[in-house]
Short mmCIF file of C-alpha atoms (C1' of nucleotides) in Angstrom, two decimals:
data_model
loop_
_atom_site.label_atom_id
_atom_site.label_comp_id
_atom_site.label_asym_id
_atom_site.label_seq_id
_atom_site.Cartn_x
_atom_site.Cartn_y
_atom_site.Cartn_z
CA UNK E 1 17.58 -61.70 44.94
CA UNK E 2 15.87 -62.40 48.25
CA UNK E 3 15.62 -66.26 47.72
CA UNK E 4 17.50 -68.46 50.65
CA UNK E 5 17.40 -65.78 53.22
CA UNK E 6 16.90 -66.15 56.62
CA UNK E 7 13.54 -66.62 57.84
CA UNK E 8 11.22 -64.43 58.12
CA UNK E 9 12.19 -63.80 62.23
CA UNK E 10 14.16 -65.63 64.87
CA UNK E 11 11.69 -68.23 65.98
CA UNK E 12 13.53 -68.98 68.80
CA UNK E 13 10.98 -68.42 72.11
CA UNK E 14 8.14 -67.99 69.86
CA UNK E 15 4.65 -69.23 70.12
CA UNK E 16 3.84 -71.76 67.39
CA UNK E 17 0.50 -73.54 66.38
CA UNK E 18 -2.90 -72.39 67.61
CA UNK E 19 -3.71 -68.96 68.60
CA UNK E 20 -5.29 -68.25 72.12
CA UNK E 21 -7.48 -66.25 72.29
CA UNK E 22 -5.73 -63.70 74.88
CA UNK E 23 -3.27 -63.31 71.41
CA UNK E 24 -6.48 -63.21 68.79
CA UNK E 25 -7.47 -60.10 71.29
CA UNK E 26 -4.39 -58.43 71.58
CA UNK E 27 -3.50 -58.40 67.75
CA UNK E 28 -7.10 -57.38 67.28
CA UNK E 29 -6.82 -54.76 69.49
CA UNK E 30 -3.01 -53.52 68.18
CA UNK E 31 -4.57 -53.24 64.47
CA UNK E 32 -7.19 -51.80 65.34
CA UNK E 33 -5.59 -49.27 67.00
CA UNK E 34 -2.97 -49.13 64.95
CA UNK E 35 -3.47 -51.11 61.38
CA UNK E 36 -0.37 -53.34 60.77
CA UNK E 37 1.91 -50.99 58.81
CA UNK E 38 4.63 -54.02 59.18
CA UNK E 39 3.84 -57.69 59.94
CA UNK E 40 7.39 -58.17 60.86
CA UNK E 41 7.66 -55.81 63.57
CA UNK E 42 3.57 -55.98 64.29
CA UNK E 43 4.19 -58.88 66.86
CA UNK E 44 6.87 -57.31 69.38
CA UNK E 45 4.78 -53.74 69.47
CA UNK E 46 1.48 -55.50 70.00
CA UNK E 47 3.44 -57.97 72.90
CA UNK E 48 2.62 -61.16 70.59
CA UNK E 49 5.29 -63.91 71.11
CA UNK E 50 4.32 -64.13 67.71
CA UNK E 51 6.27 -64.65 63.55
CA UNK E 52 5.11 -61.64 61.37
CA UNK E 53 4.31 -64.02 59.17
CA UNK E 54 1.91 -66.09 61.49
CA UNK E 55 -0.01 -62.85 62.61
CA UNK E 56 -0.96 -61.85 58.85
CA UNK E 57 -2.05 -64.74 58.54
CA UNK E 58 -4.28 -65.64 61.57
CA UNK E 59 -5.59 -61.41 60.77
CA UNK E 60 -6.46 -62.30 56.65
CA UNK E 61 -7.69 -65.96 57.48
CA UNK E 62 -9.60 -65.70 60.70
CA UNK E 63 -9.91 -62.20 62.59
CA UNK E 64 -10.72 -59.78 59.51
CA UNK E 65 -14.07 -58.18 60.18
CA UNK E 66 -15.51 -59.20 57.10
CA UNK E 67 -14.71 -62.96 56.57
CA UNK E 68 -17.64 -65.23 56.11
CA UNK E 69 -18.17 -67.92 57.84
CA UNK E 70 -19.69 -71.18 57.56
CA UNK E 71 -20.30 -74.01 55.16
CA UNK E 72 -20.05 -72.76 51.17
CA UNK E 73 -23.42 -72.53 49.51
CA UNK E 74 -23.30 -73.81 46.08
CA UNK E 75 -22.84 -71.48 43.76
CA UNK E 76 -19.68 -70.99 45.83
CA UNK E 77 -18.55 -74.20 45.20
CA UNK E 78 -19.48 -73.71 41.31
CA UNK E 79 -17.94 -70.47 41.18
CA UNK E 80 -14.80 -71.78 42.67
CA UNK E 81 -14.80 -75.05 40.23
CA UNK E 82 -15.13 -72.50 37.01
CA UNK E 83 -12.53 -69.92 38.41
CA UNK E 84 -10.08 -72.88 38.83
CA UNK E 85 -10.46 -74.11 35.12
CA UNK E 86 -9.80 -70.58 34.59
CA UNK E 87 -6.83 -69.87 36.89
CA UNK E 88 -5.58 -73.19 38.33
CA UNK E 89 -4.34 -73.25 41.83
CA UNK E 90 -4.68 -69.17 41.96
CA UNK E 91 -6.53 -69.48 45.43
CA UNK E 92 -6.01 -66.08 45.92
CA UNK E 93 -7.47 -64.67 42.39
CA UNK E 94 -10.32 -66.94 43.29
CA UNK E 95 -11.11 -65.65 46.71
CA UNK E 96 -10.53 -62.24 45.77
CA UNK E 97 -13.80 -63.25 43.25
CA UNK E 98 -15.73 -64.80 46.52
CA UNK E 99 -16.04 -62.12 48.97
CA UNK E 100 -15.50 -62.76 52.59
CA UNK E 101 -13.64 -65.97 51.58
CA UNK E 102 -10.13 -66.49 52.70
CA UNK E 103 -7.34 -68.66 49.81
CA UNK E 104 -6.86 -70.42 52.49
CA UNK E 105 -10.56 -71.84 53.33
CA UNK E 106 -10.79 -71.88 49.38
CA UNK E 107 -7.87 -73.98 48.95
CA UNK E 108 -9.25 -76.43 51.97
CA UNK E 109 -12.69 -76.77 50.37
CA UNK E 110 -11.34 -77.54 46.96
CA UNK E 111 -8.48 -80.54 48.34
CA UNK E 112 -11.47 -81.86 50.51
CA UNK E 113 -14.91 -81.88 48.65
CA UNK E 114 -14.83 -79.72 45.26
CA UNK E 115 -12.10 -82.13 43.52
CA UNK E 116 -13.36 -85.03 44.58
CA UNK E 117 -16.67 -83.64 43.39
CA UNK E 118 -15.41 -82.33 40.16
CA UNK E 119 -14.13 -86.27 39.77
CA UNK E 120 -16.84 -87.70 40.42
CA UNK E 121 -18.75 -85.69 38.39
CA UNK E 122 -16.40 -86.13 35.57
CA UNK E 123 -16.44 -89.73 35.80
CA UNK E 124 -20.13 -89.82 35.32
CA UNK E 125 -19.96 -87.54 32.00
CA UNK E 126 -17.63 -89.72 30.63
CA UNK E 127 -19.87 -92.92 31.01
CA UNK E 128 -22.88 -91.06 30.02
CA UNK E 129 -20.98 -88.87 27.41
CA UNK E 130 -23.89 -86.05 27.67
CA UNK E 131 -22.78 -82.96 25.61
CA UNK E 132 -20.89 -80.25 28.15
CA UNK E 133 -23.64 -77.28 27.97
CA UNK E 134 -25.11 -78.27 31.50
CA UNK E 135 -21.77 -77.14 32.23
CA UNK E 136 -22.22 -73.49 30.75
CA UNK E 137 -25.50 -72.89 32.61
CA UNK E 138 -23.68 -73.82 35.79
CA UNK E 139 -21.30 -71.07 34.95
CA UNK E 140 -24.38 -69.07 33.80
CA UNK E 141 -25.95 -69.36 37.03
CA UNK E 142 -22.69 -69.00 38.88
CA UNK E 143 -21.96 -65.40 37.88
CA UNK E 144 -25.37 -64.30 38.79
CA UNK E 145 -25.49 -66.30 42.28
CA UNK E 146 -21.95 -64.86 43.12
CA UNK E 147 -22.94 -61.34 42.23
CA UNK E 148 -26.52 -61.57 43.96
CA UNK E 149 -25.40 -62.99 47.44
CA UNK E 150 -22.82 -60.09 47.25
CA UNK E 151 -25.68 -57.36 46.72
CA UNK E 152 -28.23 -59.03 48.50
CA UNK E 153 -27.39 -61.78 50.91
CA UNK E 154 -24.19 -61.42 51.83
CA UNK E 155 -23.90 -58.96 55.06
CA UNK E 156 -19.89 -59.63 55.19
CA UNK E 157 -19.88 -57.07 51.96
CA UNK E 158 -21.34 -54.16 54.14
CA UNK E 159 -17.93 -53.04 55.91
CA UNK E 160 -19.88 -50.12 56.91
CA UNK E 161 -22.26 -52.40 59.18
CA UNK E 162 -19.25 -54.87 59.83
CA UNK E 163 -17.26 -52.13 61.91
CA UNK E 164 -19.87 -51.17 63.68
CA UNK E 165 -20.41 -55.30 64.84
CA UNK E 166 -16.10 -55.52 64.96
CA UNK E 167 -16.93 -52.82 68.24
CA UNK E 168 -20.49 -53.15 69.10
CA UNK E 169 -20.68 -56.64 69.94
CA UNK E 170 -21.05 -57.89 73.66
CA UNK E 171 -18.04 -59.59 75.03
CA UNK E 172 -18.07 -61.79 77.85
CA UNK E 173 -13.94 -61.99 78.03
CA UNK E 174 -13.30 -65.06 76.24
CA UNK E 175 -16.80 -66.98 77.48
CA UNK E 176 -17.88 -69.77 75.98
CA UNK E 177 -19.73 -68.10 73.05
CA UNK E 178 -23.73 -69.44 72.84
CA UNK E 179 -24.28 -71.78 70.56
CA UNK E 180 -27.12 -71.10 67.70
CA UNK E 181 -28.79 -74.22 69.85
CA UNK E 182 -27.79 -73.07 72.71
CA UNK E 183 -25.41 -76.09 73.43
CA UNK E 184 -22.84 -74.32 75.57
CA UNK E 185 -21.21 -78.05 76.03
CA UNK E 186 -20.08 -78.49 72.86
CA UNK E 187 -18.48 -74.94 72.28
CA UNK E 188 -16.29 -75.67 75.21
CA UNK E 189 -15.60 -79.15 73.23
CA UNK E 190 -14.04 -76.87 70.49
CA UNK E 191 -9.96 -76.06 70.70
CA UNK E 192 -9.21 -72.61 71.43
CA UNK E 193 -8.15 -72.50 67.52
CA UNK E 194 -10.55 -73.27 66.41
CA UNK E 195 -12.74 -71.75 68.29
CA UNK E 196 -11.39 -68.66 68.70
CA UNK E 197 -12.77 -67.44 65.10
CA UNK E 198 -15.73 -68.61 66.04
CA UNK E 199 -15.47 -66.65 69.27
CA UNK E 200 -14.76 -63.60 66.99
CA UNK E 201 -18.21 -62.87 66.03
CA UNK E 202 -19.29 -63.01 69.59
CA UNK E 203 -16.57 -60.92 71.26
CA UNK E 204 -15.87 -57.12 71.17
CA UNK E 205 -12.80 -55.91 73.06
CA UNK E 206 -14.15 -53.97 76.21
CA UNK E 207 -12.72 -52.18 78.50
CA UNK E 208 -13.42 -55.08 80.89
CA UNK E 209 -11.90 -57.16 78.66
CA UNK E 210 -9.02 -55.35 78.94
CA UNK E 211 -8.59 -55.02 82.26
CA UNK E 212 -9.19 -58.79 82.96
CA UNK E 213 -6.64 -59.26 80.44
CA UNK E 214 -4.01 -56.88 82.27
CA UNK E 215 -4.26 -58.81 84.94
CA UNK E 216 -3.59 -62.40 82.75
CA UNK E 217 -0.28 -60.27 81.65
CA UNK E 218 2.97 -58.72 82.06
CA UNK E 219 2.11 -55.76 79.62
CA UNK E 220 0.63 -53.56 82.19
CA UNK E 221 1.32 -50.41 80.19
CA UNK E 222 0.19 -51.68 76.66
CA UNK E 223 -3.34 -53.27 78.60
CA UNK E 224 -3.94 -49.81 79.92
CA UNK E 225 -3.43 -48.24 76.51
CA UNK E 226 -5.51 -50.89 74.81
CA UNK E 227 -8.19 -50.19 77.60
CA UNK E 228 -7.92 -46.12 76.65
CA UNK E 229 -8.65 -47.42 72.95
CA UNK E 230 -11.32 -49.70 73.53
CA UNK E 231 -13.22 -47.31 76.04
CA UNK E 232 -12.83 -44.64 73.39
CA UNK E 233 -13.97 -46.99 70.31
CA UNK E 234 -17.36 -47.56 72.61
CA UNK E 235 -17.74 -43.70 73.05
CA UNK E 236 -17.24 -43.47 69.14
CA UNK E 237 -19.12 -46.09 68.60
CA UNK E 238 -21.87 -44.12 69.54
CA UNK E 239 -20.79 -41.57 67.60
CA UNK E 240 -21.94 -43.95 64.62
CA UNK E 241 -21.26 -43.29 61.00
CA UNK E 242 -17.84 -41.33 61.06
CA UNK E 243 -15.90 -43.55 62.78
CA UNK E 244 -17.79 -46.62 60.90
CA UNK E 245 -16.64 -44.91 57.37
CA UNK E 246 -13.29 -44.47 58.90
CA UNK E 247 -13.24 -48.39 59.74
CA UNK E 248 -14.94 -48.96 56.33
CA UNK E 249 -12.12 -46.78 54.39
CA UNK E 250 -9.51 -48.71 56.80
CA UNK E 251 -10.60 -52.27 55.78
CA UNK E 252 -10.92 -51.67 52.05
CA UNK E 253 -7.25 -49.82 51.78
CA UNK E 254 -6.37 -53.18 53.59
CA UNK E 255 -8.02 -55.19 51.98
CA UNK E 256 -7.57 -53.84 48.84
CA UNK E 257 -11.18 -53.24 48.52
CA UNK E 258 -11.37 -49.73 47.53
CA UNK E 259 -14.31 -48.75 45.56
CA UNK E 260 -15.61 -52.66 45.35
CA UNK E 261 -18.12 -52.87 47.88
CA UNK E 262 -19.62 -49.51 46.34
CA UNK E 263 -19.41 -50.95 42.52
CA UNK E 264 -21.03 -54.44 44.14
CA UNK E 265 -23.53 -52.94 45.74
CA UNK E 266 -24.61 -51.18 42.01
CA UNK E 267 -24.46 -54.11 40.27
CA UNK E 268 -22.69 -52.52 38.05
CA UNK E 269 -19.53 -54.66 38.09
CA UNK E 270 -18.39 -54.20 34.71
CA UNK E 271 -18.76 -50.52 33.38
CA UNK E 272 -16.60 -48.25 31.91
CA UNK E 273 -14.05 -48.37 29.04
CA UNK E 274 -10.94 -48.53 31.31
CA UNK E 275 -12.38 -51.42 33.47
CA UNK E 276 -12.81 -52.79 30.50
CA UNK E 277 -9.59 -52.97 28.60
CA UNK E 278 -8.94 -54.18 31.64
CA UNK E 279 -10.54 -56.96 31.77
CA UNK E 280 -9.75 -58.11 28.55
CA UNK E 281 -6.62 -59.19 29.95
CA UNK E 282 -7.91 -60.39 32.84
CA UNK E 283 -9.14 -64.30 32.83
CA UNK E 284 -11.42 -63.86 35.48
CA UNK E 285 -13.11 -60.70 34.46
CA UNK E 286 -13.19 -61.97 30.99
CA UNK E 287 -15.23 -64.62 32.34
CA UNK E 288 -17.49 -62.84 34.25
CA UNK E 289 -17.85 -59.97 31.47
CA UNK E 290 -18.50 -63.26 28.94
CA UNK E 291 -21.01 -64.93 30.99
CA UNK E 292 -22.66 -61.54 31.78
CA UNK E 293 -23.06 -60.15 27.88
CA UNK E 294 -23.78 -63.26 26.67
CA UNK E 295 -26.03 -65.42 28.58
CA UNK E 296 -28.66 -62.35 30.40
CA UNK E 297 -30.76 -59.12 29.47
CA UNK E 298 -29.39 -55.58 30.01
CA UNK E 299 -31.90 -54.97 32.79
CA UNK E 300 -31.18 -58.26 34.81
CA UNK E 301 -27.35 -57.77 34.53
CA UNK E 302 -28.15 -53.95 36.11
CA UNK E 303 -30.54 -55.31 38.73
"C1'" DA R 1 -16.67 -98.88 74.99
"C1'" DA R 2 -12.63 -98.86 72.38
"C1'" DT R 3 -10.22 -98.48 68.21
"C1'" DC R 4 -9.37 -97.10 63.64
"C1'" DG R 5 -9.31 -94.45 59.59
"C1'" DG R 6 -10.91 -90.79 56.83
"C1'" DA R 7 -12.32 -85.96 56.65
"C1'" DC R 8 -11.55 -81.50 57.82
"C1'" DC R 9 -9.06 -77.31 58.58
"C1'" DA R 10 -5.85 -74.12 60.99
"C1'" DA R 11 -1.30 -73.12 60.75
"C1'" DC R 12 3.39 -73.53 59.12
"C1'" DC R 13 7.04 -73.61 55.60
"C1'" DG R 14 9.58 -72.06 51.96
"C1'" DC R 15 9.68 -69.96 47.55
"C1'" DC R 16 8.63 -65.98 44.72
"C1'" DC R 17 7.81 -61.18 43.61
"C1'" DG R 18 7.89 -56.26 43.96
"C1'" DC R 19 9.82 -52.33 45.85
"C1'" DG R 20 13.07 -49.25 47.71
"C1'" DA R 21 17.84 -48.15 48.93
"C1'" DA V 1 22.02 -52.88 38.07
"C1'" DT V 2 22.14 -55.12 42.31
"C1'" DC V 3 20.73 -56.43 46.72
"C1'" DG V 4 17.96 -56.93 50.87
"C1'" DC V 5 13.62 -56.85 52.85
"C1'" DG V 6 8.72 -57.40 53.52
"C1'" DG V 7 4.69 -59.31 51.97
"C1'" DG V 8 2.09 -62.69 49.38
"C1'" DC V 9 1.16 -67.17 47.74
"C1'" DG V 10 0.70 -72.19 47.19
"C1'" DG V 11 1.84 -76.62 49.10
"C1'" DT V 12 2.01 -79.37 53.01
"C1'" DT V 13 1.59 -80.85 57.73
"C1'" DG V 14 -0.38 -82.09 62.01
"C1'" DG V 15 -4.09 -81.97 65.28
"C1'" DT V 16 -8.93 -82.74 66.03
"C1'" DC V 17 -13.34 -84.51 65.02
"C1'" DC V 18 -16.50 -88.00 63.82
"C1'" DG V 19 -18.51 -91.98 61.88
"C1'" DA V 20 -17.83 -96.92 61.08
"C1'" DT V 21 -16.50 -101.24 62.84
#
DNA sequence: AATCGGACCAACCGCCCGCGA
DNA sequence: ATCGCGGGCGGTTGGTCCGAT
């Protein structure tokens, strides 16, 4: 089969380790113009001295409109612990259960706090030896907290609303972004890595964006396009909902999102037969479908 | 003030899987 | 049926931050 081949691109001359920002803006602006019908090729067309491989993954982790930033609440964390008794090291089954988390951030906050936790936490059972149903509630109350932060407190679910911000938002080309305390000092502190996601939710990719980044670059002819596309997102833009659902259908066929948001946002989760058989072979869904049945009334599990 | 060590997390690496030729 | 390719996934690494000494 394919195992032992080559990797995935000559690496030779390419960029490794953390993204700039100048490259977080052009790959933004080469999906969205163009969505990223090959990773492999993605990085010469948008000008990124860049593997395939590292642009997916610096576009799924950090520059995706709709990831969530930001520390995990707790019924994240107890959502995650359940899922992985469920699944194991599935990061990705588990994220795709915590919207707006990446596998990646999920597999970070489990190495770092939630096994140590879960360790901890088992340690002290043991010495107390206290029966295992405080356990079960926690799974109770996870289901419902995951379900209710997507419906009600969790914004990164609303693509619609996330596509306008992806080309609404002020952008002062790669400025310092404000800090919530207004500590511009310590943003400047932060790597251009790490940053840079950060950055995301304060940057759009204007025209004068562009043009200051023509002039940072050899691709004078891709800049000017990417300045045509960004001047005509802010016209559309204005045009408001049709080019927002067109962003919103975009990010779910990428995303593989199509038809969640709308089934979140009716509670309604678990419904009809087919879903259902479904889930019956489906660990996670099982899960849910048990915790849901079993543990609340018919009108809270429609609320 | 300097040093050290642990925590954190972005990014890379390499294997695996599914699909199309 | 086989093979090659692209994408996805999980494990690991390395850089940075931050608190303790």
């Amino acid at each position: 089969m394919g195992r032992g081949r080559a990797p995935c691109c000559a690496k030779v001359g390419l960029n490794k380790g953390s993204w700039t920002q100048e490259e977080d803006l052009r790959l933004i602006a080469y999906i969205q113009k163009h969505g990223h019908g090959n990773w492999r090729a993605l990085p010469k067309l948008a000008g990124l001295l860049r593997c395939g491989k590292s642009c997916r993954l610096r576009w799924i982790n950090y520059l995706r409109p709709d990831i969530k930033r930001g520390n995990f609440t707790k019924e994240e964390d107890d959502t995650i612990i359940n899922l992985h008794k469920l699944l194991g090291n599935k990061w990705s089954k588990i994220a795709s259960c915590l919207p707006g988390r990446t596998d990646n951030e999920i597999k970070n906050v489990w190495n770092t706090h939630l096994k140590k936790r879960l360790a901890s936490e088992e340690r002290r059972s043991m010495s107390v030896d206290k029966p295992d149903d405080s356990q079960s509630s926690s799974s109770s109350s996870t289901y419902l907290s995951c379900y209710a932060h997507v419906e009600k407190d969790d914004p990164s679910l609303d693509l619609a609303d996330l596509s306008i911000e992806m080309f609404e938002l002020p952008m002062d080309i790669w400025g310092s972004p404000q800090q919530e305390d207004g500590t511009g000092d310590e943003s400047s502190k932060v790597s251009p890595c790490s940053s840079s996601s950060d950055a995301m939710k304060d940057f759009l990719v204007t025209p004068d964006a562009v043009i200051q980044l023509e002039s940072l670059s050899p691709w004078q002819e891709e800049a000017a396009a990417m300045a045509e596309l960004t001047q005509r997102n802010s016209v559309e833009a204005a045009e408001g909902e049709d080019k927002s659902l067109e962003w919103l259908e975009y990010l779910e066929k990428e995303l593989g999102l199509c038809g969640a948001s709308e089934e979140m946002n009716q509670g309604s989760f678990v419904r009809d037969a087919a879903e259902q058989t479904e889930m019956e072979e489906d660990p996670v869904s099982s899960y849910f479908q048990k915790e849901l049945t079993s543990t609340y009334p018919l009108d809270l599990r429609l609320s």
